[in-house]
mmCIF file of C-alpha atoms in Angstrom:
data_model
loop_
_atom_site.group_PDB
_atom_site.id
_atom_site.type_symbol
_atom_site.label_atom_id
_atom_site.label_comp_id
_atom_site.label_asym_id
_atom_site.label_seq_id
_atom_site.Cartn_x
_atom_site.Cartn_y
_atom_site.Cartn_z
ATOM 1 C CA UNK P 1001 64.728 -45.988 70.859
ATOM 2 C CA UNK P 1002 66.372 -45.141 74.265
ATOM 3 C CA UNK P 1003 66.109 -41.694 75.534
ATOM 4 C CA UNK P 1004 64.490 -39.422 78.217
ATOM 5 C CA UNK P 1005 61.043 -38.450 78.434
ATOM 6 C CA UNK P 1006 59.527 -35.511 80.374
ATOM 7 C CA UNK P 1007 55.840 -35.685 80.920
ATOM 8 C CA UNK P 1008 53.549 -33.227 80.481
ATOM 9 C CA UNK P 1009 54.888 -31.021 77.520
ATOM 10 C CA UNK P 1010 52.628 -28.118 79.287
ATOM 11 C CA UNK P 1011 51.525 -28.045 82.572
ATOM 12 C CA UNK P 1012 49.536 -25.537 84.329
ATOM 13 C CA UNK P 1013 48.677 -25.024 88.093
ATOM 14 C CA UNK P 1014 47.005 -22.633 90.565
ATOM 15 C CA UNK P 1015 49.524 -20.588 92.780
ATOM 16 C CA UNK P 1016 49.902 -22.797 96.225
ATOM 17 C CA UNK P 1017 49.561 -25.743 94.641
ATOM 18 C CA UNK P 1018 52.440 -28.359 94.444
ATOM 19 C CA UNK P 1019 53.241 -30.145 91.531
ATOM 20 C CA UNK P 1020 55.464 -33.112 90.091
ATOM 21 C CA UNK P 1021 56.955 -33.051 86.725
ATOM 22 C CA UNK P 1022 57.956 -36.643 85.176
ATOM 23 C CA UNK P 1023 61.492 -37.474 83.889
ATOM 24 C CA UNK P 1024 61.940 -41.066 82.795
ATOM 25 C CA UNK P 1025 64.795 -42.723 80.799
ATOM 26 C CA UNK P 1026 65.926 -45.782 79.413
ATOM 27 C CA UNK P 1027 69.422 -45.160 78.914
ATOM 28 C CA UNK P 1028 70.614 -46.970 81.749
ATOM 29 C CA UNK P 1029 72.594 -43.840 82.736
ATOM 30 C CA UNK P 1030 73.259 -43.221 86.573
ATOM 31 C CA UNK P 1031 73.373 -39.618 86.987
ATOM 32 C CA UNK P 1032 70.025 -37.638 86.258
ATOM 33 C CA UNK P 1033 69.698 -33.720 86.397
ATOM 34 C CA UNK P 1034 66.819 -31.121 86.733
ATOM 35 C CA UNK P 1035 67.260 -27.784 85.065
ATOM 36 C CA UNK P 1036 65.414 -24.613 85.276
ATOM 37 C CA UNK P 1037 65.516 -22.155 82.268
ATOM 38 C CA UNK P 1038 63.603 -18.749 82.193
ATOM 39 C CA UNK P 1039 62.984 -16.927 78.825
ATOM 40 C CA UNK P 1040 66.105 -15.745 77.314
ATOM 41 C CA UNK P 1041 68.013 -17.471 80.166
ATOM 42 C CA UNK P 1042 70.725 -20.021 80.625
ATOM 43 C CA UNK P 1043 70.266 -23.194 82.624
ATOM 44 C CA UNK P 1044 70.105 -23.240 86.363
ATOM 45 C CA UNK P 1045 70.859 -26.773 88.292
ATOM 46 C CA UNK P 1046 67.889 -27.398 90.732
ATOM 47 C CA UNK P 1047 69.134 -31.105 91.806
ATOM 48 C CA UNK P 1048 71.159 -33.824 90.391
ATOM 49 C CA UNK P 1049 71.612 -37.611 91.391
ATOM 50 C CA UNK P 1050 74.625 -39.465 91.142
ATOM 51 C CA UNK P 1051 73.164 -42.696 91.839
ATOM 52 C CA UNK P 1052 69.821 -44.377 93.124
ATOM 53 C CA UNK P 1053 68.802 -43.260 96.735
ATOM 54 C CA UNK P 1054 71.133 -40.293 96.543
ATOM 55 C CA UNK P 1055 70.770 -36.909 95.154
ATOM 56 C CA UNK P 1056 72.224 -33.348 95.982
ATOM 57 C CA UNK P 1057 70.990 -29.718 95.929
ATOM 58 C CA UNK P 1058 71.952 -27.420 92.838
ATOM 59 C CA UNK P 1059 72.420 -24.105 92.615
ATOM 60 C CA UNK P 1060 68.594 -23.065 92.869
ATOM 61 C CA UNK P 1061 67.228 -25.747 95.241
ATOM 62 C CA UNK P 1062 65.011 -24.036 97.394
ATOM 63 C CA UNK P 1063 60.989 -24.833 96.745
ATOM 64 C CA UNK P 1064 61.851 -27.761 95.027
ATOM 65 C CA UNK P 1065 62.312 -31.419 96.048
ATOM 66 C CA UNK P 1066 63.390 -34.890 94.223
ATOM 67 C CA UNK P 1067 63.477 -38.646 95.015
ATOM 68 C CA UNK P 1068 65.241 -41.027 93.086
ATOM 69 C CA UNK P 1069 63.954 -44.398 94.082
ATOM 70 C CA UNK P 1070 64.427 -46.277 91.019
ATOM 71 C CA UNK P 1071 67.507 -45.683 88.280
ATOM 72 C CA UNK P 1072 65.416 -44.639 85.648
ATOM 73 C CA UNK P 1073 63.026 -41.973 87.269
ATOM 74 C CA UNK P 1074 63.780 -38.918 88.785
ATOM 75 C CA UNK P 1075 60.970 -36.936 89.375
ATOM 76 C CA UNK P 1076 60.910 -32.986 90.512
ATOM 77 C CA UNK P 1077 58.279 -31.451 92.870
ATOM 78 C CA UNK P 1078 57.611 -27.600 92.889
ATOM 79 C CA UNK P 1079 56.257 -26.852 96.120
ATOM 80 C CA UNK P 1080 54.164 -23.783 97.232
ATOM 81 C CA UNK P 1081 57.294 -22.432 98.472
ATOM 82 C CA UNK P 1082 58.903 -21.676 95.213
ATOM 83 C CA UNK P 1083 58.287 -18.330 94.785
ATOM 84 C CA UNK P 1084 58.590 -18.126 91.000
ATOM 85 C CA UNK P 1085 57.717 -21.330 89.518
ATOM 86 C CA UNK P 1086 56.808 -20.307 86.452
ATOM 87 C CA UNK P 1087 59.714 -21.664 83.991
ATOM 88 C CA UNK P 1088 60.853 -24.424 81.503
ATOM 89 C CA UNK P 1089 62.104 -27.149 83.448
ATOM 90 C CA UNK P 1090 64.798 -29.671 81.498
ATOM 91 C CA UNK P 1091 65.640 -32.922 82.736
ATOM 92 C CA UNK P 1092 68.950 -34.841 81.505
ATOM 93 C CA UNK P 1093 70.986 -37.893 82.441
ATOM 94 C CA UNK P 1094 74.509 -39.135 81.552
ATOM 95 C CA UNK P 1095 76.684 -41.883 82.892
ATOM 96 C CA UNK P 1096 78.686 -41.529 85.549
ATOM 97 C CA UNK P 1097 82.468 -39.918 85.205
ATOM 98 C CA UNK P 1098 84.999 -42.679 85.244
ATOM 99 C CA UNK P 1099 88.482 -40.604 84.402
ATOM 100 C CA UNK P 1100 88.677 -36.823 83.136
ATOM 101 C CA UNK P 1101 86.225 -37.872 80.625
ATOM 102 C CA UNK P 1102 82.687 -36.440 81.061
ATOM 103 C CA UNK P 1103 79.833 -38.085 79.351
ATOM 104 C CA UNK P 1104 77.458 -35.584 77.338
ATOM 105 C CA UNK P 1105 74.285 -34.888 78.982
ATOM 106 C CA UNK P 1106 71.135 -36.007 77.223
ATOM 107 C CA UNK P 1107 67.861 -33.902 77.732
ATOM 108 C CA UNK P 1108 64.504 -34.620 77.675
ATOM 109 C CA UNK P 1109 61.792 -32.033 75.869
ATOM 110 C CA UNK P 1110 61.455 -30.273 79.076
ATOM 111 C CA UNK P 1111 58.124 -29.230 80.300
ATOM 112 C CA UNK P 1112 56.580 -25.820 80.639
ATOM 113 C CA UNK P 1113 55.281 -25.311 83.661
ATOM 114 C CA UNK P 1114 52.673 -21.686 84.210
ATOM 115 C CA UNK P 1115 51.172 -21.125 87.847
ATOM 116 C CA UNK P 1116 49.086 -18.270 88.093
ATOM 117 C CA UNK Q 412 79.820 -22.083 93.915
ATOM 118 C CA UNK Q 413 81.272 -22.393 90.317
ATOM 119 C CA UNK Q 414 80.926 -19.065 88.309
ATOM 120 C CA UNK Q 415 80.769 -19.385 84.210
ATOM 121 C CA UNK Q 416 80.142 -16.485 82.361
ATOM 122 C CA UNK Q 417 79.791 -16.446 78.661
ATOM 123 C CA UNK Q 418 80.205 -13.194 76.617
ATOM 124 C CA UNK Q 419 78.772 -11.845 74.387
ATOM 125 C CA UNK Q 420 75.148 -12.564 76.025
ATOM 126 C CA UNK Q 421 73.755 -11.981 72.575
ATOM 127 C CA UNK Q 422 75.165 -11.625 68.840
ATOM 128 C CA UNK Q 423 73.519 -10.501 65.569
ATOM 129 C CA UNK Q 424 75.649 -11.448 62.636
ATOM 130 C CA UNK Q 425 74.839 -11.398 58.772
ATOM 131 C CA UNK Q 426 74.740 -14.640 56.973
ATOM 132 C CA UNK Q 427 78.379 -15.176 55.890
ATOM 133 C CA UNK Q 428 79.867 -13.374 58.703
ATOM 134 C CA UNK Q 429 82.061 -15.184 61.387
ATOM 135 C CA UNK Q 430 80.707 -15.579 64.849
ATOM 136 C CA UNK Q 431 82.635 -16.144 68.103
ATOM 137 C CA UNK Q 432 81.535 -17.148 71.857
ATOM 138 C CA UNK Q 433 83.659 -17.185 74.561
ATOM 139 C CA UNK Q 434 83.548 -18.985 78.037
ATOM 140 C CA UNK Q 435 85.210 -18.014 81.392
ATOM 141 C CA UNK Q 436 85.398 -19.628 84.457
ATOM 142 C CA UNK Q 437 86.781 -18.288 87.800
ATOM 143 C CA UNK Q 438 88.352 -21.573 88.617
ATOM 144 C CA UNK Q 439 90.656 -23.780 86.772
ATOM 145 C CA UNK Q 440 88.531 -26.756 84.807
ATOM 146 C CA UNK Q 441 89.299 -30.197 84.585
ATOM 147 C CA UNK Q 442 87.203 -30.207 81.242
ATOM 148 C CA UNK Q 443 84.534 -28.118 79.488
ATOM 149 C CA UNK Q 444 81.560 -29.363 77.045
ATOM 150 C CA UNK Q 445 79.548 -27.236 74.513
ATOM 151 C CA UNK Q 446 76.357 -27.452 73.943
ATOM 152 C CA UNK Q 447 73.728 -26.131 71.441
ATOM 153 C CA UNK Q 448 70.063 -25.050 72.261
ATOM 154 C CA UNK Q 449 67.869 -24.425 68.817
ATOM 155 C CA UNK Q 450 64.771 -21.939 69.712
ATOM 156 C CA UNK Q 451 61.808 -24.141 71.478
ATOM 157 C CA UNK Q 452 64.352 -26.846 71.633
ATOM 158 C CA UNK Q 453 66.614 -28.362 74.239
ATOM 159 C CA UNK Q 454 70.249 -28.610 74.441
ATOM 160 C CA UNK Q 455 72.257 -30.676 72.101
ATOM 161 C CA UNK Q 456 76.055 -31.998 72.984
ATOM 162 C CA UNK Q 457 78.353 -30.736 70.638
ATOM 163 C CA UNK Q 458 81.851 -31.391 71.909
ATOM 164 C CA UNK Q 459 84.116 -31.558 75.072
ATOM 165 C CA UNK Q 460 87.621 -30.422 75.502
ATOM 166 C CA UNK Q 461 90.003 -31.767 78.017
ATOM 167 C CA UNK Q 462 93.762 -31.042 77.461
ATOM 168 C CA UNK Q 463 95.201 -27.567 78.212
ATOM 169 C CA UNK Q 464 95.326 -25.871 75.026
ATOM 170 C CA UNK Q 465 93.271 -27.969 72.811
ATOM 171 C CA UNK Q 466 91.650 -27.271 69.716
ATOM 172 C CA UNK Q 467 89.162 -29.215 68.033
ATOM 173 C CA UNK Q 468 87.109 -28.717 64.527
ATOM 174 C CA UNK Q 469 83.522 -29.588 63.664
ATOM 175 C CA UNK Q 470 83.185 -28.531 60.001
ATOM 176 C CA UNK Q 471 82.691 -24.824 60.360
ATOM 177 C CA UNK Q 472 83.128 -24.992 64.254
ATOM 178 C CA UNK Q 473 86.345 -24.531 65.779
ATOM 179 C CA UNK Q 474 86.401 -25.075 69.677
ATOM 180 C CA UNK Q 475 89.335 -23.922 71.666
ATOM 181 C CA UNK Q 476 90.314 -24.739 75.362
ATOM 182 C CA UNK Q 477 93.095 -21.940 77.058
ATOM 183 C CA UNK Q 478 96.114 -22.968 78.396
ATOM 184 C CA UNK Q 479 95.080 -22.197 82.028
ATOM 185 C CA UNK Q 480 91.710 -24.482 81.533
ATOM 186 C CA UNK Q 481 90.006 -21.554 82.550
ATOM 187 C CA UNK Q 482 88.664 -20.122 79.444
ATOM 188 C CA UNK Q 483 87.275 -21.464 76.367
ATOM 189 C CA UNK Q 484 86.071 -20.532 72.939
ATOM 190 C CA UNK Q 485 83.548 -21.427 70.149
ATOM 191 C CA UNK Q 486 84.070 -19.864 66.572
ATOM 192 C CA UNK Q 487 81.848 -20.449 63.623
ATOM 193 C CA UNK Q 488 83.053 -19.941 60.303
ATOM 194 C CA UNK Q 489 80.596 -18.001 57.611
ATOM 195 C CA UNK Q 490 77.600 -18.534 59.776
ATOM 196 C CA UNK Q 491 74.390 -20.120 58.010
ATOM 197 C CA UNK Q 492 70.992 -19.747 59.057
ATOM 198 C CA UNK Q 493 70.923 -23.278 60.777
ATOM 199 C CA UNK Q 494 73.511 -21.658 63.165
ATOM 200 C CA UNK Q 495 70.824 -19.881 64.615
ATOM 201 C CA UNK Q 496 70.584 -20.563 68.689
ATOM 202 C CA UNK Q 497 71.998 -20.477 71.992
ATOM 203 C CA UNK Q 498 75.259 -21.638 72.479
ATOM 204 C CA UNK Q 499 76.202 -22.705 76.247
ATOM 205 C CA UNK Q 500 79.429 -24.064 77.680
ATOM 206 C CA UNK Q 501 78.895 -26.424 80.566
ATOM 207 C CA UNK Q 502 81.995 -27.023 83.104
ATOM 208 C CA UNK Q 503 82.190 -29.624 86.242
ATOM 209 C CA UNK Q 504 84.403 -29.422 89.329
ATOM 210 C CA UNK Q 505 87.082 -31.568 90.224
ATOM 211 C CA UNK Q 506 86.952 -35.697 89.518
ATOM 212 C CA UNK Q 507 84.393 -37.598 91.528
ATOM 213 C CA UNK Q 508 81.763 -34.759 91.176
ATOM 214 C CA UNK Q 509 78.975 -35.471 89.053
ATOM 215 C CA UNK Q 510 77.374 -31.478 89.448
ATOM 216 C CA UNK Q 511 77.369 -29.620 85.850
ATOM 217 C CA UNK Q 512 77.017 -25.900 85.683
ATOM 218 C CA UNK Q 513 76.023 -23.978 82.626
ATOM 219 C CA UNK Q 514 77.439 -20.853 81.416
ATOM 220 C CA UNK Q 515 74.802 -18.026 80.577
ATOM 221 C CA UNK Q 516 75.075 -18.773 77.226
ATOM 222 C CA UNK Q 517 75.245 -16.687 74.160
ATOM 223 C CA UNK Q 518 72.058 -16.499 71.447
ATOM 224 C CA UNK Q 519 73.067 -16.145 68.191
ATOM 225 C CA UNK Q 520 70.696 -14.641 65.552
ATOM 226 C CA UNK Q 521 71.352 -14.726 61.839
ATOM 227 C CA UNK Q 522 70.590 -11.940 59.449
ATOM 228 C CA UNK Q 523 69.498 -13.366 56.009
#
């Protein structure tokens, strides 16, 4: 089955450590996204990538970094510079827009990161 | 950046009552999508609206896009316990940009 895999489901880290969250998709989608969700809150866009070797900052990119070396993979690194890293992180992908129609986002199951 | 507000933030309804959430944008939209996130889950795509004044229905759910393409609504008729979750609208800027911004969401709880 095609889909998006995020691993691990739960991740615990000590403050001051960088941590990388994995996101892999086999849907052949060009565009990939990282969102952050805090308890009871909406989704805030961290970074997105429209094509391999290219990515753009979202609304809350500070303290995060990404890479897009392969179409299937879009890992997110939460650096020690991120002041409040504890959150639920969601990765998503979709086909690129070709008209006024937007393809729907397909989400992974998310990674819950806890930093103490 | 894109401002997308949803109201209300929370809604508690008796089972069988209707529910409506509204999505308002500060700018004219090319289209709008709606997603549902069950507790503990990830958002799942429901529908997309593209045309001014467009109305689409999915069983008990009715989606509407405003005439000015700056607002949208989702109405659920006769809610059921399976409707529990948070409903988000999501918008993109002009064509050619893949950025997708989510609204603040409306959390629906059902009182049996």
